[in-house]
Coordinates of C-alpha atoms in Angstrom, one line a residue:
M804 CA 8.8 -13.3 6.3
H805 CA 5.1 -13.6 6.7
C806 CA 2.1 -13.5 8.9
F807 CA 0.2 -16.7 9.6
S808 CA -3.3 -17.8 10.5
L809 CA -4.2 -20.6 12.9
P810 CA -5.1 -24.1 12.0
S811 CA -8.7 -25.1 12.7
S812 CA -7.6 -27.6 15.3
R813 CA -6.8 -24.7 17.5
L814 CA -10.2 -23.1 17.4
L815 CA -11.3 -24.5 20.8
L816 CA -8.3 -22.8 22.4
L817 CA -8.5 -19.5 20.6
S818 CA -12.2 -18.8 20.2
P819 CA -13.8 -17.2 23.2
A820 CA -17.2 -18.1 21.9
K821 CA -16.4 -21.8 22.2
T822 CA -14.7 -22.0 25.6
T823 CA -15.3 -20.9 29.1
L824 CA -11.7 -19.7 29.5
K825 CA -12.7 -16.1 28.6
T826 CA -14.8 -15.9 31.7
T827 CA -12.5 -17.7 34.1
C828 CA -9.3 -16.1 33.1
H829 CA -10.6 -12.6 34.1
V830 CA -11.0 -13.5 37.8
S831 CA -8.9 -11.2 39.9
P832 CA -9.3 -9.5 43.3
R833 CA -10.3 -6.2 41.7
M834 CA -13.3 -7.7 40.0
F835 CA -15.3 -8.0 43.2
F836 CA -14.6 -4.8 45.1
N837 CA -17.8 -3.0 46.0
D838 CA -17.4 0.4 44.6
G839 CA -20.9 1.5 45.4
S840 CA -22.0 1.2 41.7
N841 CA -24.8 -1.0 40.5
N842 CA -23.0 -3.3 38.1
S843 CA -25.4 -6.2 38.2
G844 CA -26.9 -5.4 34.8
D845 CA -26.1 -4.2 31.3
G846 CA -27.6 -0.8 31.7
N847 CA -30.9 -1.9 30.0
G848 CA -32.4 -3.7 33.0
N849 CA -30.9 -7.1 32.1
L850 CA -29.3 -8.8 35.0
N851 CA -25.7 -10.1 34.7
P852 CA -25.8 -13.7 36.0
I853 CA -22.0 -13.8 36.6
N854 CA -22.1 -10.7 38.9
N855 CA -25.2 -12.0 40.6
I856 CA -23.6 -15.4 41.3
A857 CA -20.5 -13.6 42.6
K858 CA -22.5 -11.5 45.0
L859 CA -24.5 -14.5 46.2
L860 CA -21.3 -16.4 47.0
W861 CA -19.2 -13.7 48.5
G862 CA -21.2 -10.5 48.8
A863 CA -18.8 -7.6 48.9
S864 CA -15.8 -9.8 49.9
L865 CA -13.0 -11.0 47.7
P866 CA -13.2 -14.5 46.2
P867 CA -11.5 -17.3 48.2
G868 CA -7.8 -17.5 47.8
L869 CA -8.0 -21.1 46.6
L870 CA -10.3 -20.0 43.7
I871 CA -7.9 -17.2 42.7
S872 CA -4.9 -19.5 42.7
T873 CA -6.7 -22.3 40.9
V874 CA -7.9 -20.0 38.2
R875 CA -4.5 -18.4 37.9
T876 CA -2.8 -21.7 37.5
T877 CA -5.4 -22.9 35.0
W878 CA -5.1 -19.7 32.9
T879 CA -1.3 -19.8 32.9
S880 CA -1.2 -23.4 31.8
T881 CA -3.7 -22.7 29.0
W882 CA -1.9 -19.6 28.0
Q883 CA 1.3 -21.5 27.6
I884 CA -0.4 -24.1 25.4
M885 CA -1.9 -21.4 23.2
M886 CA 1.4 -19.5 22.9
S887 CA 3.3 -22.7 22.1
Q888 CA 1.0 -23.1 19.0
L889 CA 0.7 -19.4 18.1
A890 CA 4.4 -18.6 18.6
P891 CA 7.0 -21.5 18.6
S892 CA 9.8 -20.8 21.0
D893 CA 13.3 -21.9 21.8
P894 CA 14.2 -23.5 25.2
S895 CA 14.7 -20.0 26.7
G896 CA 11.1 -19.0 25.8
G897 CA 12.2 -16.8 22.9
Y898 CA 10.0 -16.6 19.8
T899 CA 11.3 -18.5 16.8
R900 CA 9.6 -17.5 13.6
P901 CA 9.1 -20.5 11.2
P902 CA 10.8 -20.2 7.8
S903 CA 8.7 -19.5 4.7
K904 CA 7.7 -22.7 2.8
F905 CA 7.6 -21.3 -0.8
R906 CA 10.6 -19.3 -2.0
L907 CA 11.5 -17.8 -5.4
D908 CA 15.2 -18.7 -5.2
G909 CA 16.2 -16.1 -7.7
Q910 CA 13.6 -17.1 -10.3
N911 CA 11.4 -14.6 -12.1
P912 CA 8.0 -16.2 -12.7
T913 CA 6.3 -15.3 -16.0
A914 CA 2.8 -16.6 -15.2
K915 CA -0.3 -14.6 -14.6
L916 CA 0.0 -13.6 -10.9
H917 CA -2.3 -12.7 -8.1
L918 CA -1.3 -11.3 -4.7
Y919 CA -2.9 -12.3 -1.4
V920 CA -2.4 -10.1 1.6
S921 CA -3.9 -9.0 4.9
L922 CA -3.8 -5.4 6.1
P923 CA -2.7 -5.9 9.7
C924 CA 0.4 -7.9 8.6
P925 CA 3.6 -5.8 8.3
W926 CA 5.2 -8.4 6.0
A927 CA 2.3 -8.3 3.6
H928 CA 2.4 -4.5 3.9
R929 CA 5.9 -4.5 2.3
T930 CA 4.5 -6.1 -0.8
L931 CA 1.6 -3.6 -1.1
I932 CA 4.0 -0.6 -0.8
V933 CA 6.4 -1.9 -3.5
R934 CA 3.5 -2.9 -5.7
A935 CA 2.1 0.6 -5.5
L936 CA 5.3 2.5 -5.9
K937 CA 6.3 0.4 -9.0
G938 CA 2.8 0.9 -10.5
L939 CA 1.9 -2.8 -10.6
E940 CA -1.7 -2.6 -9.5
E941 CA -3.0 -3.7 -12.8
A942 CA -0.3 -6.3 -13.5
V943 CA -0.7 -8.0 -10.2
P944 CA -4.2 -7.8 -8.8
V945 CA -4.7 -8.2 -5.1
S946 CA -7.2 -10.0 -2.8
V947 CA -7.2 -8.7 0.8
A948 CA -8.0 -11.2 3.6
A949 CA -9.2 -10.2 7.0
H950 CA -8.7 -12.0 10.3
G951 CA -11.6 -14.3 11.0
F952 CA -12.9 -14.8 14.6
D953 CA -11.4 -18.3 14.6
G954 CA -7.9 -17.0 13.7
S955 CA -8.1 -17.8 10.0
W956 CA -7.6 -15.4 7.1
E957 CA -11.0 -15.1 5.5
F958 CA -12.4 -13.1 2.6
K959 CA -15.4 -10.7 2.9
D960 CA -17.0 -8.1 0.8
I961 CA -17.2 -4.7 2.4
P962 CA -19.1 -2.1 0.3
D963 CA -17.3 1.2 0.0
K964 CA -20.1 3.0 1.6
D965 CA -20.0 0.8 4.7
N966 CA -16.2 0.6 5.3
G967 CA -16.0 4.1 6.8
M968 CA -12.7 4.7 5.0
D969 CA -11.4 7.0 2.2
N970 CA -12.1 5.3 -1.1
D971 CA -8.3 5.1 -1.8
I972 CA -7.6 3.1 1.4
L973 CA -7.3 -0.6 0.9
V974 CA -10.0 -2.7 2.7
P975 CA -10.7 -6.4 2.9
T976 CA -12.2 -8.0 -0.2
T977 CA -13.5 -11.2 -1.6
D978 CA -11.2 -13.7 -3.2
K979 CA -11.1 -12.1 -6.6
V980 CA -9.6 -15.0 -8.5
N981 CA -10.5 -18.3 -6.8
R982 CA -13.7 -17.3 -5.0
C983 CA -12.6 -19.1 -1.9
R984 CA -14.0 -18.4 1.6
N985 CA -10.6 -18.3 3.3
L986 CA -6.9 -18.4 2.5
K987 CA -6.6 -22.0 3.6
E988 CA -8.9 -23.1 0.8
V989 CA -6.7 -21.2 -1.7
Y990 CA -3.5 -23.0 -0.4
K991 CA -5.3 -26.4 -0.7
L992 CA -6.1 -25.7 -4.4
R993 CA -2.4 -26.3 -5.3
K994 CA -1.5 -29.7 -6.8
G995 CA -1.1 -32.2 -3.9
G996 CA -3.0 -29.9 -1.5
Y997 CA -1.4 -28.3 1.5
D998 CA -1.6 -28.8 5.3
G999 CA 1.1 -26.4 6.5
R1000 CA 0.9 -22.9 8.0
V1001 CA -1.3 -20.6 6.0
T1002 CA 0.5 -17.2 5.6
V1003 CA 0.5 -13.9 3.9
P1004 CA 1.7 -12.4 1.7
M1005 CA 1.3 -15.1 -0.9
L1006 CA 2.0 -14.8 -4.6
W1007 CA -0.3 -17.1 -6.6
D1008 CA 0.0 -18.6 -10.2
V1009 CA -3.5 -18.1 -11.5
E1010 CA -3.3 -20.4 -14.5
N1011 CA -1.5 -23.3 -12.8
K1012 CA -3.2 -22.9 -9.4
E1013 CA 0.1 -23.0 -7.6
V1014 CA 1.7 -21.0 -4.7
V1015 CA 4.6 -19.2 -6.3
C1016 CA 6.0 -17.6 -3.1
N1017 CA 5.1 -16.7 0.4
E1018 CA 8.3 -15.0 1.5
S1019 CA 7.8 -11.3 1.7
Y1020 CA 11.4 -10.2 0.9
D1021 CA 11.5 -12.5 -2.2
I1022 CA 8.3 -10.9 -3.4
I1023 CA 9.4 -7.3 -3.0
E1024 CA 12.7 -7.9 -4.7
F1025 CA 10.7 -9.5 -7.6
F1026 CA 8.3 -6.6 -7.7
N1027 CA 11.2 -4.2 -7.7
S1028 CA 13.1 -5.6 -10.7
G1029 CA 11.3 -8.6 -12.2
L1030 CA 8.2 -7.0 -13.6
N1031 CA 9.5 -3.8 -15.2
G1032 CA 8.0 -4.7 -18.5
L1033 CA 4.5 -4.4 -16.9
A1034 CA 5.2 -1.7 -14.3
L1035 CA 3.9 1.9 -14.8
N1036 CA 7.0 3.2 -12.9
P1037 CA 9.8 0.9 -14.2
G1038 CA 12.5 3.5 -13.7
L1039 CA 12.1 3.3 -9.9
D1040 CA 14.8 1.0 -8.4
L1041 CA 14.6 0.4 -4.7
S1042 CA 17.6 -1.9 -4.7
P1043 CA 20.2 -0.4 -7.0
V1044 CA 23.4 -2.4 -7.5
E1045 CA 25.6 0.3 -5.8
L1046 CA 23.5 0.2 -2.6
K1047 CA 22.7 -3.6 -2.5
E1048 CA 25.4 -4.4 0.0
E1049 CA 24.4 -1.6 2.3
I1050 CA 20.7 -2.6 2.0
E1051 CA 21.6 -6.1 3.0
E1052 CA 23.7 -4.8 6.0
W1053 CA 20.7 -2.8 7.2
N1054 CA 18.4 -5.8 6.8
R1055 CA 20.7 -7.9 8.9
V1056 CA 20.4 -5.4 11.7
I1057 CA 16.7 -4.4 11.3
Y1058 CA 15.1 -7.8 10.8
P1059 CA 16.1 -9.6 14.0
N1060 CA 16.1 -6.5 16.3
V1061 CA 13.2 -4.5 15.0
N1062 CA 10.9 -6.3 12.4
N1063 CA 11.0 -9.5 14.3
G1064 CA 12.2 -7.8 17.5
V1065 CA 8.7 -6.5 18.3
Y1066 CA 7.3 -10.0 17.9
R1067 CA 10.1 -11.4 20.1
C1068 CA 8.9 -9.0 22.8
G1069 CA 5.2 -9.7 22.4
F1070 CA 5.5 -13.5 22.0
A1071 CA 8.2 -14.0 24.6
Q1072 CA 7.3 -16.9 26.9
S1073 CA 9.7 -16.1 29.7
Q1074 CA 11.0 -12.9 31.4
E1075 CA 14.5 -13.7 30.2
A1076 CA 13.5 -13.9 26.6
Y1077 CA 11.5 -10.7 26.8
D1078 CA 14.4 -8.8 28.5
V1079 CA 16.8 -9.9 25.7
A1080 CA 14.4 -8.9 23.0
V1081 CA 13.3 -5.5 24.4
T1082 CA 16.9 -4.5 25.0
G1083 CA 17.9 -5.3 21.5
L1084 CA 14.9 -3.6 20.1
F1085 CA 15.4 -0.2 21.8
S1086 CA 19.2 -0.1 21.5
T1087 CA 18.7 -0.6 17.7
L1088 CA 16.0 2.1 17.5
D1089 CA 18.3 4.5 19.4
R1090 CA 21.1 3.9 16.9
I1091 CA 18.9 4.2 13.8
D1092 CA 17.4 7.4 15.2
D1093 CA 21.0 8.8 15.6
H1094 CA 21.8 7.7 12.0
L1095 CA 18.7 9.4 10.6
G1096 CA 19.8 12.7 12.2
S1097 CA 22.2 13.1 9.4
S1098 CA 20.8 10.9 6.6
R1099 CA 17.4 11.3 4.9
Y1100 CA 17.0 7.6 4.4
L1101 CA 18.9 4.6 5.7
C1102 CA 21.2 4.5 2.6
G1103 CA 21.5 8.2 2.1
D1104 CA 19.3 10.3 -0.1
R1105 CA 17.5 7.4 -1.8
L1106 CA 14.5 5.3 -0.7
T1107 CA 15.3 1.6 -0.7
L1108 CA 13.8 -1.7 0.2
A1109 CA 15.5 -1.4 3.6
D1110 CA 13.4 1.7 4.3
V1111 CA 10.2 -0.1 3.2
C1112 CA 10.9 -3.0 5.6
L1113 CA 11.6 -0.6 8.5
F1114 CA 8.6 1.6 7.7
T1115 CA 6.0 -1.2 8.1
T1116 CA 7.2 -1.9 11.6
L1117 CA 7.5 1.8 12.6
I1118 CA 4.0 2.7 11.3
R1119 CA 2.5 0.0 13.7
F1120 CA 4.8 0.8 16.7
D1121 CA 2.8 3.3 18.7
L1122 CA -0.5 1.9 17.3
I1123 CA 0.2 -1.8 18.3
Y1124 CA 3.6 -2.8 19.5
N1125 CA 4.1 -0.2 22.2
V1126 CA 1.0 -1.5 24.0
L1127 CA 0.1 -5.0 23.0
F1128 CA 3.6 -6.3 22.6
K1129 CA 5.0 -4.6 25.7
C1130 CA 7.5 -2.4 23.7
T1131 CA 7.0 0.3 26.4
K1132 CA 10.4 1.8 27.0
K1133 CA 9.7 4.6 24.5
K1134 CA 7.0 5.6 22.0
L1135 CA 8.2 6.2 18.4
L1136 CA 6.8 9.7 18.9
E1137 CA 9.7 10.2 21.3
Y1138 CA 12.3 9.6 18.5
P1139 CA 12.4 12.9 16.6
N1140 CA 14.3 11.5 13.6
L1141 CA 12.6 8.2 13.3
H1142 CA 9.2 9.7 13.6
G1143 CA 9.9 12.4 11.0
Y1144 CA 11.4 9.7 8.7
M1145 CA 8.3 7.5 9.1
R1146 CA 6.0 10.5 8.3
E1147 CA 8.0 11.3 5.2
I1148 CA 7.6 7.8 3.8
Y1149 CA 3.9 7.8 4.8
Q1150 CA 3.5 10.9 2.7
I1151 CA 5.0 9.4 -0.4
P1152 CA 2.2 9.2 -3.0
K1153 CA 0.3 5.8 -2.7
V1154 CA 2.0 4.7 0.5
G1155 CA -0.7 6.2 2.9
A1156 CA -3.4 4.3 1.0
T1157 CA -1.8 1.0 2.0
C1158 CA -2.3 1.9 5.7
N1159 CA -5.7 0.9 7.1
F1160 CA -5.3 1.6 10.8
P1161 CA -8.7 0.5 12.1
E1162 CA -8.3 -2.9 10.3
T1163 CA -4.7 -3.2 11.6
M1164 CA -5.9 -2.6 15.2
D1165 CA -8.7 -5.1 14.8
G1166 CA -6.2 -7.7 13.5
Y1167 CA -4.1 -7.4 16.6
Y1168 CA -6.2 -6.4 19.5
R1169 CA -9.4 -8.4 18.7
M1170 CA -7.8 -11.5 17.2
L1171 CA -4.6 -12.2 19.2
F1172 CA -6.7 -13.8 22.0
P1173 CA -3.7 -15.0 24.1
L1174 CA -2.3 -11.5 24.3
N1175 CA -5.7 -9.6 24.7
P1176 CA -8.3 -12.1 26.0
G1177 CA -11.0 -9.4 26.4
G1178 CA -10.7 -8.4 22.8
I1179 CA -11.0 -4.7 23.7
R1180 CA -9.5 -2.4 21.1
P1181 CA -7.9 0.8 22.6
V1182 CA -8.5 4.2 21.2
M1183 CA -6.1 5.2 18.4
P1184 CA -3.3 7.3 19.6
S1185 CA -3.5 10.9 18.3
G1186 CA 0.0 10.6 16.9
C1187 CA -1.2 7.8 14.6
E1188 CA -4.1 9.7 13.0
H1189 CA -3.8 10.7 9.3
N1190 CA -3.8 14.4 10.0
F1191 CA -0.9 14.1 12.4
L1192 CA 1.1 11.8 10.1
S1193 CA 0.5 14.3 7.3
T1194 CA 2.3 17.1 9.0
P1195 CA 5.5 18.2 7.1
P1196 CA 8.5 16.1 8.3
K1197 CA 10.9 18.8 7.1
R1198 CA 13.6 16.3 6.1
E1199 CA 14.0 17.5 2.5
S1200 CA 17.1 19.4 3.3
M1201 CA 18.6 16.4 5.1
S1202 CA 21.8 15.3 3.4
S1203 CA 23.8 12.1 3.7
V1204 CA 27.3 12.6 5.2
G1205 CA 28.6 9.2 4.3
K1206 CA 27.5 7.5 7.4
N1207 CA 26.5 3.9 6.9
V1208 CA 25.4 0.9 8.9
Q1209 CA 29.0 -0.1 9.7
H1210 CA 29.7 3.2 11.3
V1211 CA 26.6 3.3 13.6
L1212 CA 25.7 -0.2 14.5

């Protein structure tokens, strides 16, 4: 699985700076209530022309009903067009994630490799965690793309002194191997070019200038077992043979209902599709929380790829999905076992450094224009701050009692 950027042909729809939709779509009755405050300026003595025009036309009254209904119809139609391009759907309005174009298909590439990621993307986050845990930082260098204002993945150089982050935390970078301005240019370097969806994570063959793989699970399996000769921690096995079947069982439950489930909630284009997705999401979280009440990790006492895949959704849950994707039934903080489990994984050495929360919030709240037209980023929940996530989870004494996915789901 992967995160994608938007083709340039969609810029007119998705860039507030290039359309008047951002102004018109905000019209609502509450905008024009006279609350006694002077809101005709910006606080510096500069008049706001929109407010002045509104007062001239209607004074303290509400806008005409015809205007409200016209703007609502226009915005709804435009939203449907944008969402159909951002998030392809089935006939019921349910989000259908496109398949990855480049797969490993069991092969272990031997070329000099480079990893392209973005920090908001949970699918790319998987690859960063496994890369770090296996000690592959030197063997597989990484370039970190950021969301551009037009929806593309672009590269930028942020000096350490200006990023406001701990020096160990990953931040956006330049393209360290191809010196491209954005990820689309990198994809186009491959033989024959490329006009498809530009997604992260992406594993790149440096010498042959070719996309090796852009399917996240293929990449983390390869990082886990295919580069042990280069890894600093080759003894770590996140997918041991004796647990592989159980890992796959968990993946079959977690991917559709949790990993992709939050996107099916946020990208739903009908009430029916949302209701189905949100019911599946929270019933699955309830069951996993119950399972983790007697099991330290999903497959017992050992961290596996299934845990990595679940973690990258959980760490974004209260930060992003609970609000922006309407996953509002419960916060992760309300799940005692899930939240402690997430904190324990966050505290594993090197994992926390892969979590850049401000960059993640920007990537969702400021760039997913159809879901948040104003681009306002909410304050970070206190339960998502580093100090809170660093509190002891006290799960060390948790022992597996033989429960597995078949018993609880």
